[in-house]
Coordinates of C-alpha atoms in Angstrom, one line a residue:
M34 CA -80.2 -51.7 -119.2
F35 CA -79.4 -51.2 -115.7
K36 CA -76.0 -50.0 -116.0
H37 CA -76.5 -46.6 -116.8
P38 CA -76.7 -44.7 -113.4
W39 CA -79.1 -42.3 -115.1
L40 CA -81.8 -45.1 -115.9
R41 CA -81.6 -46.2 -112.1
A42 CA -82.2 -42.8 -110.8
S43 CA -84.9 -42.1 -113.2
L44 CA -86.5 -45.2 -111.8
F45 CA -86.1 -44.4 -108.2
F46 CA -87.4 -40.7 -108.6
A47 CA -90.1 -41.9 -110.6
A48 CA -91.4 -44.2 -107.9
L49 CA -90.7 -41.8 -105.2
A50 CA -92.9 -39.3 -107.2
G51 CA -95.7 -41.7 -107.5
L52 CA -95.6 -42.7 -103.8
F53 CA -95.8 -39.2 -102.8
A54 CA -98.7 -38.5 -105.0
Y55 CA -100.5 -41.4 -103.5
G56 CA -99.9 -39.7 -100.1
W57 CA -101.1 -36.5 -101.4
H58 CA -104.2 -37.9 -102.5
N59 CA -104.7 -40.3 -99.6
P60 CA -103.7 -37.9 -96.4
Q61 CA -105.2 -40.4 -94.1
V62 CA -102.4 -43.0 -95.2
V63 CA -99.8 -40.4 -94.2
Q64 CA -101.8 -39.7 -90.9
R65 CA -101.5 -43.3 -89.9
A66 CA -98.1 -43.5 -90.6
L67 CA -97.1 -40.5 -88.5
A68 CA -99.4 -42.0 -85.5
F69 CA -97.3 -45.1 -85.6
G70 CA -95.5 -43.9 -82.3
W71 CA -91.7 -43.8 -81.1
G72 CA -92.3 -47.1 -79.2
N73 CA -93.2 -49.1 -81.9
V74 CA -90.7 -47.6 -84.2
G75 CA -87.9 -48.6 -81.7
V76 CA -89.4 -52.4 -81.6
L77 CA -89.5 -52.6 -85.3
A78 CA -85.7 -51.2 -85.3
L79 CA -84.7 -53.9 -82.8
S80 CA -86.1 -56.4 -84.9
Y81 CA -84.8 -55.5 -88.0
V82 CA -81.2 -55.3 -85.9
A83 CA -82.1 -59.1 -85.2
A84 CA -82.9 -59.8 -88.9
Q85 CA -79.3 -58.4 -89.7
G86 CA -78.0 -61.0 -87.2
L87 CA -79.6 -63.8 -88.8
N88 CA -78.2 -62.6 -92.5
A89 CA -74.9 -62.7 -90.5
W90 CA -75.0 -66.3 -89.9
I91 CA -76.8 -66.9 -93.1
L92 CA -73.6 -65.4 -95.1
K93 CA -71.1 -67.4 -92.8
A94 CA -72.8 -70.8 -93.5
G95 CA -72.9 -70.0 -96.9
L96 CA -69.2 -69.1 -97.0
E97 CA -67.8 -72.1 -94.9
P98 CA -66.3 -74.4 -94.7
P99 CA -63.8 -73.4 -97.7
Y100 CA -63.7 -69.8 -96.3
R101 CA -63.6 -69.5 -92.7
G102 CA -62.3 -66.7 -90.2
I103 CA -65.1 -64.1 -91.2
G104 CA -66.4 -62.8 -87.6
W105 CA -69.9 -62.7 -87.3
S106 CA -70.1 -58.5 -86.7
D107 CA -68.0 -58.4 -90.0
A108 CA -70.5 -60.6 -91.9
A109 CA -73.3 -58.2 -90.4
G110 CA -71.5 -55.1 -91.7
I111 CA -71.1 -57.2 -95.1
N112 CA -74.6 -57.8 -95.4
M113 CA -75.8 -54.4 -94.2
T114 CA -73.9 -52.5 -96.9
S115 CA -74.4 -54.9 -99.6
S116 CA -78.5 -54.8 -98.2
L117 CA -78.1 -50.9 -98.6
A118 CA -76.8 -51.1 -101.7
G119 CA -79.1 -53.6 -103.3
Y120 CA -82.3 -51.6 -101.6
L121 CA -81.1 -48.6 -103.9
T122 CA -80.7 -50.8 -107.2
P123 CA -83.2 -52.9 -109.1
F124 CA -82.4 -56.8 -109.4
R125 CA -80.4 -56.4 -106.1
L126 CA -77.7 -55.8 -108.4
G127 CA -75.8 -53.4 -106.4
G128 CA -76.3 -56.0 -103.6
M129 CA -74.5 -58.4 -105.2
G130 CA -71.9 -56.5 -106.6
S131 CA -70.8 -54.7 -103.3
R132 CA -70.6 -58.0 -101.6
L133 CA -68.8 -59.7 -104.2
V134 CA -66.0 -56.7 -104.0
I135 CA -66.0 -56.6 -100.1
L136 CA -65.6 -60.6 -100.0
R137 CA -63.0 -60.6 -102.6
L138 CA -60.6 -57.6 -101.1
K139 CA -60.8 -58.6 -97.4
Y140 CA -61.1 -62.4 -97.6
A141 CA -59.7 -63.3 -101.1
V142 CA -63.3 -65.1 -101.5
A143 CA -63.1 -66.3 -105.2
P144 CA -66.1 -64.2 -107.3
G145 CA -67.7 -67.3 -108.8
Y146 CA -67.8 -68.9 -105.0
A147 CA -69.3 -65.3 -103.7
V148 CA -71.9 -65.2 -106.7
G149 CA -72.6 -68.8 -106.0
Q150 CA -73.6 -68.5 -102.4
F151 CA -75.5 -65.2 -103.3
L152 CA -77.4 -67.3 -105.8
L153 CA -77.7 -70.3 -103.4
V154 CA -79.8 -68.1 -100.9
T155 CA -81.8 -66.2 -103.4
L156 CA -82.8 -69.6 -104.8
L157 CA -84.0 -71.1 -101.6
T158 CA -85.7 -67.5 -100.6
I159 CA -87.8 -67.7 -103.8
G160 CA -88.5 -71.6 -103.3
L161 CA -89.4 -71.2 -99.4
S162 CA -91.5 -68.1 -100.3
A163 CA -93.3 -69.9 -103.1
V164 CA -94.1 -72.6 -100.6
L165 CA -95.4 -70.8 -98.0
F166 CA -97.2 -68.6 -100.3
V167 CA -98.9 -72.0 -101.4
A168 CA -99.4 -73.5 -98.0
A169 CA -101.0 -70.0 -96.6
V170 CA -103.7 -69.8 -99.4
L171 CA -104.5 -73.4 -99.2
L172 CA -104.6 -72.9 -95.3
H173 CA -107.1 -70.2 -95.7
G174 CA -109.1 -71.7 -98.1
G175 CA -112.7 -70.0 -99.0
D176 CA -112.7 -66.8 -100.8
V177 CA -108.9 -66.5 -100.7
L178 CA -108.2 -69.5 -102.6
V179 CA -110.7 -68.8 -105.1
R180 CA -109.1 -65.3 -106.0
Y181 CA -105.6 -66.6 -105.6
R182 CA -106.2 -70.1 -107.3
A183 CA -103.7 -69.1 -110.5
P184 CA -101.0 -67.5 -108.4
V185 CA -100.9 -71.1 -106.2
W186 CA -100.3 -72.8 -109.3
L187 CA -97.5 -70.5 -110.4
M188 CA -96.1 -70.5 -107.1
A189 CA -96.0 -73.8 -107.0
A190 CA -94.2 -73.9 -110.3
V191 CA -91.9 -71.9 -109.1
A192 CA -91.0 -73.8 -106.0
V193 CA -90.5 -77.0 -108.2
G194 CA -88.2 -74.7 -110.8
V195 CA -86.2 -73.8 -107.9
A196 CA -85.6 -77.3 -106.4
L197 CA -84.8 -78.4 -110.5
T198 CA -82.4 -75.4 -110.8
C199 CA -80.6 -76.4 -107.5
A200 CA -80.4 -79.8 -108.4
A201 CA -78.9 -79.3 -111.9
L202 CA -76.3 -76.8 -110.5
L203 CA -75.6 -79.5 -108.0
H204 CA -75.1 -82.5 -109.7
A205 CA -71.9 -82.3 -111.4
R206 CA -72.9 -84.1 -114.8
S207 CA -75.7 -81.4 -115.2
Y208 CA -73.5 -78.8 -114.0
A209 CA -70.9 -79.5 -116.5
F210 CA -73.5 -79.8 -119.4
L211 CA -74.7 -76.2 -118.1
R212 CA -71.7 -74.5 -117.4
S213 CA -71.0 -73.7 -121.2
W214 CA -74.1 -72.1 -121.1
L215 CA -73.7 -69.9 -118.0
P216 CA -72.5 -66.4 -117.6
P217 CA -68.8 -66.2 -116.5
A218 CA -70.1 -64.7 -113.1
L219 CA -71.5 -68.0 -112.3
V220 CA -69.0 -70.4 -113.4
G221 CA -68.2 -71.1 -109.7
V222 CA -71.8 -71.4 -108.3
H223 CA -71.2 -75.5 -108.4
E224 CA -68.6 -75.3 -105.7
A225 CA -70.8 -72.9 -103.6
M226 CA -73.7 -75.6 -103.6
A227 CA -71.8 -78.9 -103.5
R228 CA -71.3 -79.0 -99.9
P229 CA -72.0 -81.2 -97.4
W230 CA -75.8 -81.4 -96.8
R231 CA -75.8 -80.0 -93.1
C232 CA -74.3 -76.6 -94.5
Q233 CA -76.9 -76.3 -96.9
A234 CA -79.8 -77.5 -94.2
K235 CA -78.1 -75.1 -91.9
I236 CA -78.7 -72.2 -94.5
L237 CA -82.2 -73.3 -94.8
L238 CA -83.1 -73.3 -91.2
L239 CA -81.7 -69.8 -90.8
L240 CA -84.0 -68.7 -93.5
I241 CA -87.1 -70.1 -92.2
A242 CA -86.0 -68.3 -89.0
F243 CA -85.7 -65.2 -90.8
F244 CA -89.4 -65.7 -92.4
V245 CA -90.5 -66.1 -88.9
L246 CA -89.0 -63.0 -87.7
Q247 CA -90.6 -61.4 -90.9
V248 CA -93.9 -62.8 -89.8
L249 CA -94.0 -61.4 -86.4
Q250 CA -92.8 -57.8 -87.8
T251 CA -95.7 -57.7 -89.8
Q252 CA -98.0 -58.6 -86.9
W253 CA -96.7 -55.9 -85.4
L254 CA -97.0 -53.5 -87.9
L255 CA -100.5 -54.5 -87.8
H256 CA -100.9 -54.1 -84.1
A257 CA -99.4 -50.8 -84.0
V258 CA -101.6 -49.2 -86.4
G259 CA -104.6 -50.7 -84.6
L260 CA -105.6 -53.6 -86.9
R261 CA -106.0 -56.9 -86.2
G262 CA -103.4 -59.8 -86.8
D263 CA -104.1 -62.4 -89.4
W264 CA -101.2 -65.0 -89.4
V265 CA -102.3 -66.1 -92.9
F266 CA -102.5 -62.6 -94.0
S267 CA -99.0 -61.9 -92.5
I268 CA -97.6 -65.2 -94.1
L269 CA -98.7 -64.3 -97.7
V270 CA -97.5 -60.4 -97.1
C271 CA -93.8 -61.5 -96.6
A272 CA -93.9 -64.3 -98.8
L273 CA -95.0 -61.6 -101.7
A274 CA -92.6 -58.9 -100.0
N275 CA -89.8 -61.8 -100.6
L276 CA -90.3 -62.3 -104.1
M277 CA -90.8 -58.7 -104.9
L278 CA -87.1 -58.0 -103.6
V279 CA -85.8 -60.4 -105.9
L280 CA -87.6 -59.6 -108.9
S281 CA -87.8 -55.8 -108.3
V282 CA -87.7 -53.2 -111.1
T283 CA -88.0 -50.0 -109.5
P284 CA -85.2 -49.8 -106.5
A285 CA -86.6 -52.0 -103.5
N286 CA -89.6 -52.1 -105.7
L287 CA -90.6 -48.5 -104.0
G288 CA -94.2 -47.9 -105.1
V289 CA -94.7 -51.4 -106.8
K290 CA -94.6 -52.9 -102.9
E291 CA -96.8 -51.0 -101.7
A292 CA -99.5 -50.9 -104.6
L293 CA -99.3 -54.9 -104.6
L294 CA -99.8 -55.6 -100.8
G295 CA -102.3 -52.8 -100.7
S296 CA -104.2 -54.9 -103.0
L297 CA -103.6 -58.0 -100.7
A298 CA -104.8 -56.1 -97.7
F299 CA -108.1 -55.1 -99.9
V300 CA -108.7 -58.9 -100.7
F301 CA -108.4 -59.9 -97.2
L302 CA -110.6 -56.8 -95.9
V303 CA -107.9 -54.8 -94.0
D304 CA -108.2 -50.9 -93.8
E305 CA -105.6 -50.4 -96.8
Q306 CA -104.8 -47.1 -96.0
A307 CA -103.6 -48.1 -92.6
F308 CA -101.7 -51.0 -93.9
I309 CA -100.2 -48.9 -96.6
G310 CA -99.2 -46.2 -93.9
A311 CA -97.5 -49.1 -91.8
L312 CA -95.5 -50.1 -94.9
L313 CA -94.2 -46.7 -95.2
V314 CA -93.0 -46.5 -91.5
D315 CA -91.6 -50.2 -91.9
R316 CA -89.6 -49.2 -95.3
F317 CA -88.0 -45.9 -93.7
V318 CA -86.9 -47.8 -90.4
Q319 CA -85.5 -50.8 -92.7
L320 CA -83.5 -48.1 -94.6
G321 CA -82.3 -46.1 -91.4
V322 CA -81.1 -49.5 -89.7
L323 CA -79.0 -50.5 -92.7
A324 CA -77.8 -47.0 -93.6
L325 CA -77.0 -46.5 -89.6
G326 CA -75.0 -50.2 -89.6
T327 CA -73.4 -49.6 -92.9
A328 CA -71.7 -46.2 -91.6
A329 CA -70.6 -48.0 -88.2
Y330 CA -69.4 -50.6 -90.4
A331 CA -67.4 -48.3 -92.6
W332 CA -66.3 -46.2 -89.7
S333 CA -65.2 -49.5 -87.9
A334 CA -63.1 -50.6 -91.2
G335 CA -61.3 -47.3 -91.4
R336 CA -60.3 -47.1 -87.7
D337 CA -58.9 -50.4 -87.9
P338 CA -58.5 -51.9 -91.5
G339 CA -57.0 -55.0 -90.3
D340 CA -59.6 -55.7 -87.9
T341 CA -61.9 -58.9 -88.8

């Protein structure tokens, strides 16, 4: 379905048109976004640079010990390039494909192992986001628990499903049974998961640190548009944003993300227009950091192709 460029492009421009129409009919959203302030934009950009640094460590942790020698700066460049490609395609297909190609060409990483590492991080991200969603709703209680009772059960089931999936792919016998049912691209996933537990624990701890940074970014967004920071609200926003990034339909869930998180703001009695304005700024800052990082990585690689 998503192999056709025209379909990807039509989804992107349809979502962009929807956002434009929303901004046209809600001018206060645009006004709040424009009033964000360059100082706040700078802080947000620096936080995304830090986030890419964490992503580089996650990539290195996912490839080691079999594949050593990948420098941190190179890992950051690979991450930003693949993230930008994934940002512009549904289901992050472009991100996985571009990362696989770069790792294959530069470091001879087996495609199955690269896909397995990508899948492992994706599964852990889904599971962690689901667990934190459940914990945040239960912690808040009250009307939020009543409104999100069904999603809490759904997220709990997702977390259990992720744990069972990881266990099945990790265990040699269950993987041998599942192997014939897996698509060719996932044949090497067992090797990426069946590593010392310290390697997997390192990835999980880095993902937790990444999630904490995301929560702090959301708190800063709220502060920048004059809203009171609510930690539970910020945790739920980040959990849903991670899940939507993985399960996106339009490129980067353009339009869908703003609509869903806007409805969450309504439940928490947060100024929806101010919050969506902040989300628009956040989206463009993130895209700008990824674009500049990708350009810098391409320039560095072109200047000295042998430099790793």
